[in-house]
Short mmCIF file of C-alpha atoms and ligand atoms in Angstrom, two decimals:
data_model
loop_
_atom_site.label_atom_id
_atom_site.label_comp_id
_atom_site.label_asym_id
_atom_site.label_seq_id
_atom_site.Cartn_x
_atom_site.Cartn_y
_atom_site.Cartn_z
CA UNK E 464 172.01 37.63 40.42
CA UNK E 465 171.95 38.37 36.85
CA UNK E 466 173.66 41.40 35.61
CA UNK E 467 170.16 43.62 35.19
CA UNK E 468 169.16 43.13 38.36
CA UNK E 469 172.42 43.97 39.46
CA UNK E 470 172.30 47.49 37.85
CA UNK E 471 169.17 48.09 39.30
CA UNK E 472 170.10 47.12 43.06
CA UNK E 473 173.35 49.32 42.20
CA UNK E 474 171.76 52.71 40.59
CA UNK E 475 169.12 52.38 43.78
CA UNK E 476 171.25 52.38 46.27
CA UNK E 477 173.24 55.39 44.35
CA UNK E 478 169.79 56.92 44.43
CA UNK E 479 169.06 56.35 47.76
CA UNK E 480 172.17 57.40 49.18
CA UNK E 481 172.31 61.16 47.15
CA UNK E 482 168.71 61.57 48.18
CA UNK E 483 169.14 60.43 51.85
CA UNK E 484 172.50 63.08 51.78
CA UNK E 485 170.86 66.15 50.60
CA UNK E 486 168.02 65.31 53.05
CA UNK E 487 170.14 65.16 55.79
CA UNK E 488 171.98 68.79 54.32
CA UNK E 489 168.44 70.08 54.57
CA UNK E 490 167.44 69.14 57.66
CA UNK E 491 170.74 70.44 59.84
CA UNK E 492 170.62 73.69 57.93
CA UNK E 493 167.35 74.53 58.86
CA UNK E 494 167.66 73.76 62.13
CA UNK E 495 170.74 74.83 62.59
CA UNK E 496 169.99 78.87 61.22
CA UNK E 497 166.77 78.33 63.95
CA UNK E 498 168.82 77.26 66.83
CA UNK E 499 172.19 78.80 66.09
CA UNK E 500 172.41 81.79 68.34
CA UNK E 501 170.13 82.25 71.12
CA UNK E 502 168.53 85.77 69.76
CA UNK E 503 166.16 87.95 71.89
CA UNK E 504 165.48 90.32 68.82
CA UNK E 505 163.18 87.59 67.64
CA UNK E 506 160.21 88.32 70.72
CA UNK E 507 159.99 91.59 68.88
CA UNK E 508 158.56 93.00 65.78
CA UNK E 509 159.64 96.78 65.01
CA UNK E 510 157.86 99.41 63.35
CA UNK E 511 156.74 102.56 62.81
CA UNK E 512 153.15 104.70 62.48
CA UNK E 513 153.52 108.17 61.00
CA UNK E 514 150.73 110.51 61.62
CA UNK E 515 150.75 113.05 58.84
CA UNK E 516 148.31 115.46 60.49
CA UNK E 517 150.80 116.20 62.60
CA UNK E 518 153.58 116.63 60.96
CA UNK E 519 154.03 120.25 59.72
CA UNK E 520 154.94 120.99 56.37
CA UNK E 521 157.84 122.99 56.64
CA UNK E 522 160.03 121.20 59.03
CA UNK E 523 162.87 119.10 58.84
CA UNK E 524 163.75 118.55 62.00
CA UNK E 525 163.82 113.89 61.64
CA UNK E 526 166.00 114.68 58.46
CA UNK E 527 168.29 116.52 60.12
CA UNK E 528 168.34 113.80 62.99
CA UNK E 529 168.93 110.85 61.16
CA UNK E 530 171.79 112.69 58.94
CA UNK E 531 173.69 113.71 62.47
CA UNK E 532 172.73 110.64 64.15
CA UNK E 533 173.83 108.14 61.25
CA UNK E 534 176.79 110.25 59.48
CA UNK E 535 174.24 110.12 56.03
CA UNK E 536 176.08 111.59 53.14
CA UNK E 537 174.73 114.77 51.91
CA UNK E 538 175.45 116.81 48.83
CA UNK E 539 173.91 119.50 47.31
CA UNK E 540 173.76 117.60 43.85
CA UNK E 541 170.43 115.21 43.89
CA UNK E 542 172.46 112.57 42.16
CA UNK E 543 174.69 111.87 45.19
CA UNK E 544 172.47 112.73 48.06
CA UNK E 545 171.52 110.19 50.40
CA UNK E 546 168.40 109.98 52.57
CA UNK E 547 167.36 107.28 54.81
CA UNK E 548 163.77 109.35 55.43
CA UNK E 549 162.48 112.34 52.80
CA UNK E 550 159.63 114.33 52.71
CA UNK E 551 157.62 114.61 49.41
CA UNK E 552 154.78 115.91 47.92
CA UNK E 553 152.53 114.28 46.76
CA UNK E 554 148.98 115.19 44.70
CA UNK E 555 145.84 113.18 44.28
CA UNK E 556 143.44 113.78 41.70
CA UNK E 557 139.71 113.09 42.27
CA UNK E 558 137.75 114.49 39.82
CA UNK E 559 138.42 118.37 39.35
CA UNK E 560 139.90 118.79 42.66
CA UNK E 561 143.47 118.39 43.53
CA UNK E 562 144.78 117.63 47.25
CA UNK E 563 148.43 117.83 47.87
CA UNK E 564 150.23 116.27 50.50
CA UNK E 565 153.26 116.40 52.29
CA UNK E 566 154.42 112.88 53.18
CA UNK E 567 157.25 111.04 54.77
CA UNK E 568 159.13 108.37 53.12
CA UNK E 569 161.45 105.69 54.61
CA UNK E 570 162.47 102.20 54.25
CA UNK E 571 158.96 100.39 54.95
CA UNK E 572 161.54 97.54 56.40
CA UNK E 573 159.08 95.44 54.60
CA UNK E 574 158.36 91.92 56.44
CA UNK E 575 158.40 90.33 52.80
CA UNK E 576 161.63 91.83 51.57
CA UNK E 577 162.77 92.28 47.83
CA UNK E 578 165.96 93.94 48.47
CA UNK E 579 166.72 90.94 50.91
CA UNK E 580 165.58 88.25 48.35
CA UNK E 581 167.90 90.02 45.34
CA UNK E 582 171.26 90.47 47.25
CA UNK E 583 173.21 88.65 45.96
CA UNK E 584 175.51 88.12 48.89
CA UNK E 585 173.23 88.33 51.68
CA UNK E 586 174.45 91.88 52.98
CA UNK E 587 170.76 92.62 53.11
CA UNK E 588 168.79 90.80 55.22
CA UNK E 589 165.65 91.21 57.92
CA UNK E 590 166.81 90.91 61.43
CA UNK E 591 164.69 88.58 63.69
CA UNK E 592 163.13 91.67 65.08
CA UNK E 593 162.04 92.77 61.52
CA UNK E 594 164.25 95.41 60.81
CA UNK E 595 165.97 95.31 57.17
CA UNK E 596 169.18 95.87 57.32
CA UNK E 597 172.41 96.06 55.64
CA UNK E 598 175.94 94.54 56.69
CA UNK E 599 178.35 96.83 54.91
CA UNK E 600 181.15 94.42 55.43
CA UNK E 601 179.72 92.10 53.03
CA UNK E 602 177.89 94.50 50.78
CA UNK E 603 179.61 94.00 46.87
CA UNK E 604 177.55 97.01 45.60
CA UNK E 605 175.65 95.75 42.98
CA UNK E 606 173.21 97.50 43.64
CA UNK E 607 170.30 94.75 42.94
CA UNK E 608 168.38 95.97 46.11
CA UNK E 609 168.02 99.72 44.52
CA UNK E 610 166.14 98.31 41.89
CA UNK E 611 164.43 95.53 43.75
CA UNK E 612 163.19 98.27 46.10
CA UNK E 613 159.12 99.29 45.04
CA UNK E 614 159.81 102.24 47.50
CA UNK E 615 163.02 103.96 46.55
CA UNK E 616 164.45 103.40 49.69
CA UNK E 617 167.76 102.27 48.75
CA UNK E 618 170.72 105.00 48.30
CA UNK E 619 174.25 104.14 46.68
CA UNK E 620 177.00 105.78 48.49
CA UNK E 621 178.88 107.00 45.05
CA UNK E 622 181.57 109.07 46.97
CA UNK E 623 183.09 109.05 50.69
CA UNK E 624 182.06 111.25 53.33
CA UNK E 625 184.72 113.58 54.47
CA UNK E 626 182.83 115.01 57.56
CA UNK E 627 182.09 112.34 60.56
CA UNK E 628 179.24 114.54 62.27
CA UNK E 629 178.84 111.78 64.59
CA UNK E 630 181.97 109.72 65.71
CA UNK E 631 180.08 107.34 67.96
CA UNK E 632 178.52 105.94 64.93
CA UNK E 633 180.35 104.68 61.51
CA UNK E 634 180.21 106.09 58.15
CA UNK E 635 180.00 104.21 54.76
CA UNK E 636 182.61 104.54 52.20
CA UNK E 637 182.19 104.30 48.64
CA UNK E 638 180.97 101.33 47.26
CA UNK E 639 177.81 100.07 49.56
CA UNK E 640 174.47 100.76 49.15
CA UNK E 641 172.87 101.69 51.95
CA UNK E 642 169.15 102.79 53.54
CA UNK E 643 167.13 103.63 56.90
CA UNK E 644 167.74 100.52 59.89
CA UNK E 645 165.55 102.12 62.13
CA UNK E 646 168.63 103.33 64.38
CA UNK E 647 168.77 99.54 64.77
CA UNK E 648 171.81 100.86 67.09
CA UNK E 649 169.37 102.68 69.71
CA UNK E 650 166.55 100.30 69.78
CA UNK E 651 168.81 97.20 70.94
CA UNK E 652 170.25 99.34 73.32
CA UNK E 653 166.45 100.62 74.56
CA UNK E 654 166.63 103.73 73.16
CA UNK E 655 163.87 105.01 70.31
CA UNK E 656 165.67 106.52 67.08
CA UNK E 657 166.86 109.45 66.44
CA UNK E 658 163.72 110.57 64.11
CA UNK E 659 160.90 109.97 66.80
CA UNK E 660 163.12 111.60 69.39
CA UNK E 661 163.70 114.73 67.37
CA UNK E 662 160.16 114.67 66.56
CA UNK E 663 159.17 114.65 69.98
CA UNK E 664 161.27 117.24 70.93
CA UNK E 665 159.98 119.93 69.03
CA UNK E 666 156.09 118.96 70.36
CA UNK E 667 154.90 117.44 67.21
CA UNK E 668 155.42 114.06 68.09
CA UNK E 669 154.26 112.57 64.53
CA UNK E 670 156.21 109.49 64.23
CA UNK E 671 156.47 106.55 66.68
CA UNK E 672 158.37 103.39 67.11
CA UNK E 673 157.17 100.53 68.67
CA UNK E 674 156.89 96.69 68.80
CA UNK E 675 153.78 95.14 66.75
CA UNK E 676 154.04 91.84 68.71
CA UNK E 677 152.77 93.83 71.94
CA UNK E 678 149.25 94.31 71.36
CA UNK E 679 149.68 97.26 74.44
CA UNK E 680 152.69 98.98 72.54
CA UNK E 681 151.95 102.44 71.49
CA UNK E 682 151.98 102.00 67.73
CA UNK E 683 149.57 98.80 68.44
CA UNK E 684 146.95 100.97 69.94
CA UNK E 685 147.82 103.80 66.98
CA UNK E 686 146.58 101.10 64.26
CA UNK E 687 143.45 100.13 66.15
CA UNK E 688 142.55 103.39 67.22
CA UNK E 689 143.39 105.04 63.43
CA UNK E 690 142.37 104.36 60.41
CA UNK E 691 145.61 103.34 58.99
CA UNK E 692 147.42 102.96 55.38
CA UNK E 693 150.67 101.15 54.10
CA UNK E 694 151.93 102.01 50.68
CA UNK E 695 151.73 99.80 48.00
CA UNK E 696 150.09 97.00 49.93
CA UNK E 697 149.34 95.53 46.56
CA UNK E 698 153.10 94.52 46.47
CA UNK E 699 152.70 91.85 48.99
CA UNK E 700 155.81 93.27 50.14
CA UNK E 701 154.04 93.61 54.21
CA UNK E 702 155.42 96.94 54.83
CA UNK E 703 155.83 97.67 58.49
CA UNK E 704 155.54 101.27 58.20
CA UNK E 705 152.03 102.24 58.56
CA UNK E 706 150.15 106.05 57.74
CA UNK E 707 147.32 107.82 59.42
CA UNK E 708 146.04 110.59 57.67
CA UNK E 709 147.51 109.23 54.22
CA UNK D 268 218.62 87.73 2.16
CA UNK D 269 220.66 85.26 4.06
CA UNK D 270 219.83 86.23 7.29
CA UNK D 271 216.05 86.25 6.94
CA UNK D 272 214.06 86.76 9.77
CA UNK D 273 211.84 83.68 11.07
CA UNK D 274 214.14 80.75 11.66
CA UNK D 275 211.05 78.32 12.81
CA UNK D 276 213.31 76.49 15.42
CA UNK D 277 214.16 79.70 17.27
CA UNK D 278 210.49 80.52 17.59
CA UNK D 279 209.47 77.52 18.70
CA UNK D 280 212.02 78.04 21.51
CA UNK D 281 211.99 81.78 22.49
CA UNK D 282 208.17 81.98 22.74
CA UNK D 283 207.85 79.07 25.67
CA UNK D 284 211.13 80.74 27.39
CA UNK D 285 209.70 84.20 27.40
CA UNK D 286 206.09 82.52 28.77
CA UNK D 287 208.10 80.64 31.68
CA UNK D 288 209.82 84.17 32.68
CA UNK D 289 206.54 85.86 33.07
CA UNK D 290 204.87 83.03 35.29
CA UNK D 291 208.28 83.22 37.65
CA UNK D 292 208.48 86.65 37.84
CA UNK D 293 206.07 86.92 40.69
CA UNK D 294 207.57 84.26 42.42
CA UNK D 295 211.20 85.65 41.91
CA UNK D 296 210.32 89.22 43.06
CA UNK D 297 208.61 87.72 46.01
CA UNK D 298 211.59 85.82 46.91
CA UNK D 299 214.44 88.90 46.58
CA UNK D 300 211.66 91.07 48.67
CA UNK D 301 212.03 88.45 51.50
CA UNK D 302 215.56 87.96 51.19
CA UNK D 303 215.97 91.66 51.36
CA UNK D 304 213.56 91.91 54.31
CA UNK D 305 215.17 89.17 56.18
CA UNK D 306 218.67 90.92 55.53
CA UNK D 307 217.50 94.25 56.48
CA UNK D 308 217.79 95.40 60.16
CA UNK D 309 214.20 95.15 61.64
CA UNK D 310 214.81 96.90 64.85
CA UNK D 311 212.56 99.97 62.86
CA UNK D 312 209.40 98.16 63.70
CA UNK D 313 207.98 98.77 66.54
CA UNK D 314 204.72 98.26 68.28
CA UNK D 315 203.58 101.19 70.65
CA UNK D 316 203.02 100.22 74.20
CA UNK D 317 199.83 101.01 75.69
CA UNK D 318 199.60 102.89 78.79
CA UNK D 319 200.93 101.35 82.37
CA UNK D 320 197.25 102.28 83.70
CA UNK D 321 196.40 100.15 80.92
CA UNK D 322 197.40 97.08 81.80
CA UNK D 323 194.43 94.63 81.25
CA UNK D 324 193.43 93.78 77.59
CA UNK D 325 190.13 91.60 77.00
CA UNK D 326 192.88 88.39 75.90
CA UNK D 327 196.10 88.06 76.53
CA UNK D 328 199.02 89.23 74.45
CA UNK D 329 199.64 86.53 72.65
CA UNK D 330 196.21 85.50 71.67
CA UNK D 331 195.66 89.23 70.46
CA UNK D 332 198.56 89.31 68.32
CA UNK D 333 197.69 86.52 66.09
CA UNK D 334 194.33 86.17 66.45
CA UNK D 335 192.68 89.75 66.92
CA UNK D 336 190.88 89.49 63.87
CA UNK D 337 188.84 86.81 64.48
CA UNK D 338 187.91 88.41 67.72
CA UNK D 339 186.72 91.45 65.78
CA UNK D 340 185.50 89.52 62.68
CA UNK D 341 182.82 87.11 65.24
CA UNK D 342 181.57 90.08 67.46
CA UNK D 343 180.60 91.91 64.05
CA UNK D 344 178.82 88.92 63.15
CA UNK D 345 177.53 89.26 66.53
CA UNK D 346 176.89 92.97 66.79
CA UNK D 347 175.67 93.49 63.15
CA UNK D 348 173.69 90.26 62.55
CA UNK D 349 171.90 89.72 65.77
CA UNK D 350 172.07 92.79 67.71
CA UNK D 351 173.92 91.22 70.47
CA UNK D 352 176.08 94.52 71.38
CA UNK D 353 178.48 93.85 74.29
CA UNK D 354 182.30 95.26 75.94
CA UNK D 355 184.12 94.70 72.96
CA UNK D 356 184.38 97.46 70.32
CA UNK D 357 187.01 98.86 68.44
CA UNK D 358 186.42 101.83 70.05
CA UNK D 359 187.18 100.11 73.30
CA UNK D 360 190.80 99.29 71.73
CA UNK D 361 191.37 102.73 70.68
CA UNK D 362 191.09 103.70 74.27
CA UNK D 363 194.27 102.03 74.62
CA UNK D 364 195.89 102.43 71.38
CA UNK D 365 195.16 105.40 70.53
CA UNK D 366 197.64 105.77 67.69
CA UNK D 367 196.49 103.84 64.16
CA UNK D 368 199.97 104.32 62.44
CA UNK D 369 202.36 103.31 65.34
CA UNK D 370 199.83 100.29 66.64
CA UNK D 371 197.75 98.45 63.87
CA UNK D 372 199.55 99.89 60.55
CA UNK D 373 203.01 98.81 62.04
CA UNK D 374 202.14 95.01 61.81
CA UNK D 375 200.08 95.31 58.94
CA UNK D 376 202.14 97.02 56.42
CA UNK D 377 204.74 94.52 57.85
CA UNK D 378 202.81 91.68 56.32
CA UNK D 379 201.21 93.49 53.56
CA UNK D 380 197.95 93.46 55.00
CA UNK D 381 195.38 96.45 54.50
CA UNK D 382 192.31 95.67 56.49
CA UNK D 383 190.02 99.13 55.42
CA UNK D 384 188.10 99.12 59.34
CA UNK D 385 188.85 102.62 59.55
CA UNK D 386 187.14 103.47 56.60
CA UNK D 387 183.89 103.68 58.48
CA UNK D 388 185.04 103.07 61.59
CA UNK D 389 186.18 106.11 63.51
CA UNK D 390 189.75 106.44 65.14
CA UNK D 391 189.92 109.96 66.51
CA UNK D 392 193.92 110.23 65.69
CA UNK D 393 193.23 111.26 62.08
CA UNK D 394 191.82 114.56 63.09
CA UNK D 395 193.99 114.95 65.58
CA UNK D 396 197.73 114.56 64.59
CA UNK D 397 199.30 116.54 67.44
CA UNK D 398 197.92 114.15 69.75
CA UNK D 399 201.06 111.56 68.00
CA UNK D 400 203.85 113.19 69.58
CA UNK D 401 202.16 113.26 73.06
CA UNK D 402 201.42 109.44 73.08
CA UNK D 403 205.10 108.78 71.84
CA UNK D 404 206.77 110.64 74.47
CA UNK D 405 205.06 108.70 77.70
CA UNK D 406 204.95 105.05 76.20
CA UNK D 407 207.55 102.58 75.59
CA UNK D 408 207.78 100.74 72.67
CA UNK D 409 208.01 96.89 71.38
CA UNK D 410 209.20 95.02 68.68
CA UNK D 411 206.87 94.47 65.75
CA UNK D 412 206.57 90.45 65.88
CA UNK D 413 208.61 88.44 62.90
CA UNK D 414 206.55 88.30 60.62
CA UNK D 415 207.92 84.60 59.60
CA UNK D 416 205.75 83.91 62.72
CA UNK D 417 202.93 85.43 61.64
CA UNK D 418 203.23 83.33 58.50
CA UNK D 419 203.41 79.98 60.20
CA UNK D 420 200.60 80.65 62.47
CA UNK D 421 198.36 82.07 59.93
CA UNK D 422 198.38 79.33 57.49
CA UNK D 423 198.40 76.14 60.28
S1 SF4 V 1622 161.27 99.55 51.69
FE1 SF4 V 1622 162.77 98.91 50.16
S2 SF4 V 1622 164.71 98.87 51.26
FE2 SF4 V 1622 163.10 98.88 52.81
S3 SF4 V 1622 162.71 96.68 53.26
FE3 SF4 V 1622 161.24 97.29 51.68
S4 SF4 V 1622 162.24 96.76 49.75
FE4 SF4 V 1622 163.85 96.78 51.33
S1 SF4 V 1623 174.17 96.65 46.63
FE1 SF4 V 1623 174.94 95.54 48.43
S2 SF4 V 1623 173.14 95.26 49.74
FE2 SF4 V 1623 172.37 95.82 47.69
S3 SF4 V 1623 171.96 93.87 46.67
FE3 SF4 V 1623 174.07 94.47 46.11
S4 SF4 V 1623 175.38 93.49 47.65
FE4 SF4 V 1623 173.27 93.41 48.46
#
């Protein structure tokens, strides 16, 4: 063997070996984040219809819910406040006439995330049953997913809460950004969140939760009976929180 | 002027002298803290016992001592990334230890370690510091472990 062709039977079997190495890297990752824990969250898909004809204009009563339920920082300047779910109002314009509109805003817990692609760190991510989520633990509070967010769903905890309204739950301190999981807390353990329970309760019964995967599930049967919108669908960001009456 | 200032050979000496201090220092002050510690009567630490009803913890003593953490750091994996909530909470150990600064803080501060849990997580004590006195009186209490132990097991 003369030296050339013993550079090229070295630098291919250099080749070879790197390539065959990162194959194999890429081929027990991915099965390895498929098979890792046995999950039931996956048989699920979560989300939410809001009906907006129902919901009256004047009541609070799903703010007020999630803030107990979730210990949500409030204060009475809008540059600290945090809220996983809002009421605005909104105005269209068509022609002459103006409509306004009260409307209900949330984290869409989009299937397509941007806030989850951004993190840096992976604090945000979508749980196998769809829900976008945030592990404070990890969060560095960069706060990449507040801008990465088309929605505005994202909230920066900028001081500590002092009052724990609810102790079964935990608080955030400062630091972590943070936005609606869908009481992530009630639905594994079969409950519906605090929102569509407080909703309920006072008779208007405007928002539901419900699994998408189950074409019999309540909000399943609310998108084929309604006429139904998701905000921003031009985004490509697959929200899974859908409108009737928007 | 005979004494003038920069003699070039004493520079060229002081400068690396003064550099090697400040990399020791650490080291040094380290090194007196643990001689002092070592020297100093340690009898003050002490772990509260739980109740006698008490008597069954999810792993045994031994295994919690050293290796609580990673019992608490995989069911948060557990519990925050894939929803699987089970027994084990921390409000499950505050059942039994109900007292933050006479159970965890003991150990912790005895190996400089400030894990911030109960920043979010809730440990009723804090609003309630007349319940300290109660819990002292009925349990008995146990040596904090040496923490040269803690060492040796922590970085094997
Ligand atoms: S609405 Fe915003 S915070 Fe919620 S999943 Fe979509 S991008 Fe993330
Ligand atoms: S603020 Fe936290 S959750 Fe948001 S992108 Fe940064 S690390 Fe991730």
């Amino acid at each position: 063997m003369d030296r050339r062709d013993f550079i090229k039977v070295a630098g291919g079997t250099v080749l070879a070996g790197t390539s065959c190495t990162y194959a194999f890297r890429f081929l027990t990752s991915s099965s390895m984040s498929d098979a890792g824990v046995d999950s039931t969250l996956a048989k699920r898909k979560w989300g939410m219809v809001i009906n907006l004809d129902k919901c009256k204009e004047d009541c609070t009563a799903c703010l007020e819910a999630c803030r107990e339920e979730n210990n949500v920082y409030h204060d009475e300047d809008d540059r600290w406040d945090i809220n996983w779910i809002r009421k605005v109002k909104i105005e269209g314009k068509i022609g002459s006439a103006t409509t306004e509109k009260t409307m209900i805003l949330l984290c869409n817990h989009c299937d397509n995330p941007p806030c989850a692609q951004v993190c840096p760190v992976q604090a945000t991510y979508k749980r196998e049953d769809g829900i976008v989520i945030v592990d404070h633990h990890r969060c560095i509070g960069c706060r990449y997913c507040m801008i990465a967010c088309p929605y505005n769903a994202r909230f920066f905890n900028f001081k500590d809460e002092e009052h724990w309204i609810n102790p079964d739950r935990p608080k955030r301190t400062h630091g972590v950004a943070e936005s609606c999981h869908l009481c992530a807390h009630r639905l594994d353990a079969g409950k519906m969140p605090a929102c569509v329970e407080a909703c309920e309760k006072i008779g208007c019964g405007a928002l539901s939760v419900g699994d998408f995967n189950d074409p019999e599930s309540n909000v399943s049967k609310l998108i084929a009976d309604n006429s139904v919108k998701r905000i921003r669908e031009d985004l490509g960001t697959e929200p899974k929180v859908y409108y009737i009456g928007l | 002027m005979p004494n003038n200032t920069s003699d070039p050979k004493s520079g060229q000496v002081i400068i690396p002298v003064i550099l090697i201090i400040l990399i020791l220092l650490p080291f040094g002050y380290s090194l007196v803290n643990r001689v002092i510690a070592q020297g100093s009567d340690r009898s003050e630490a002490f772990l509260e016992r739980p109740d006698a009803k008490y008597e069954n913890c999810i792993r045994d003593t031994e295994y919690m001592r050293y290796h609580h953490w990673e019992l608490l750091r995989t069911v948060r994996v557990e519990v925050v990334r894939y929803g699987k909530r089970g027994d084990i909470r921390l409000d499950s150990c505050m059942e039994c230890h109900p007292n933050r600064e006479r159970f965890c803080n003991r150990c912790h501060e005895a190996v400089s370690l400030t894990p911030d849990c109960f920043g979010c997580h809730y440990y009723p004590e804090i609003f309630q510091p007349s319940s300290i006195e109660s819990v002292t009186e009925k349990t008995e209490l146990i040596p904090v472990p040496d923490t040269t132990v803690v060492d040796s097991i922590l970085t094997k």
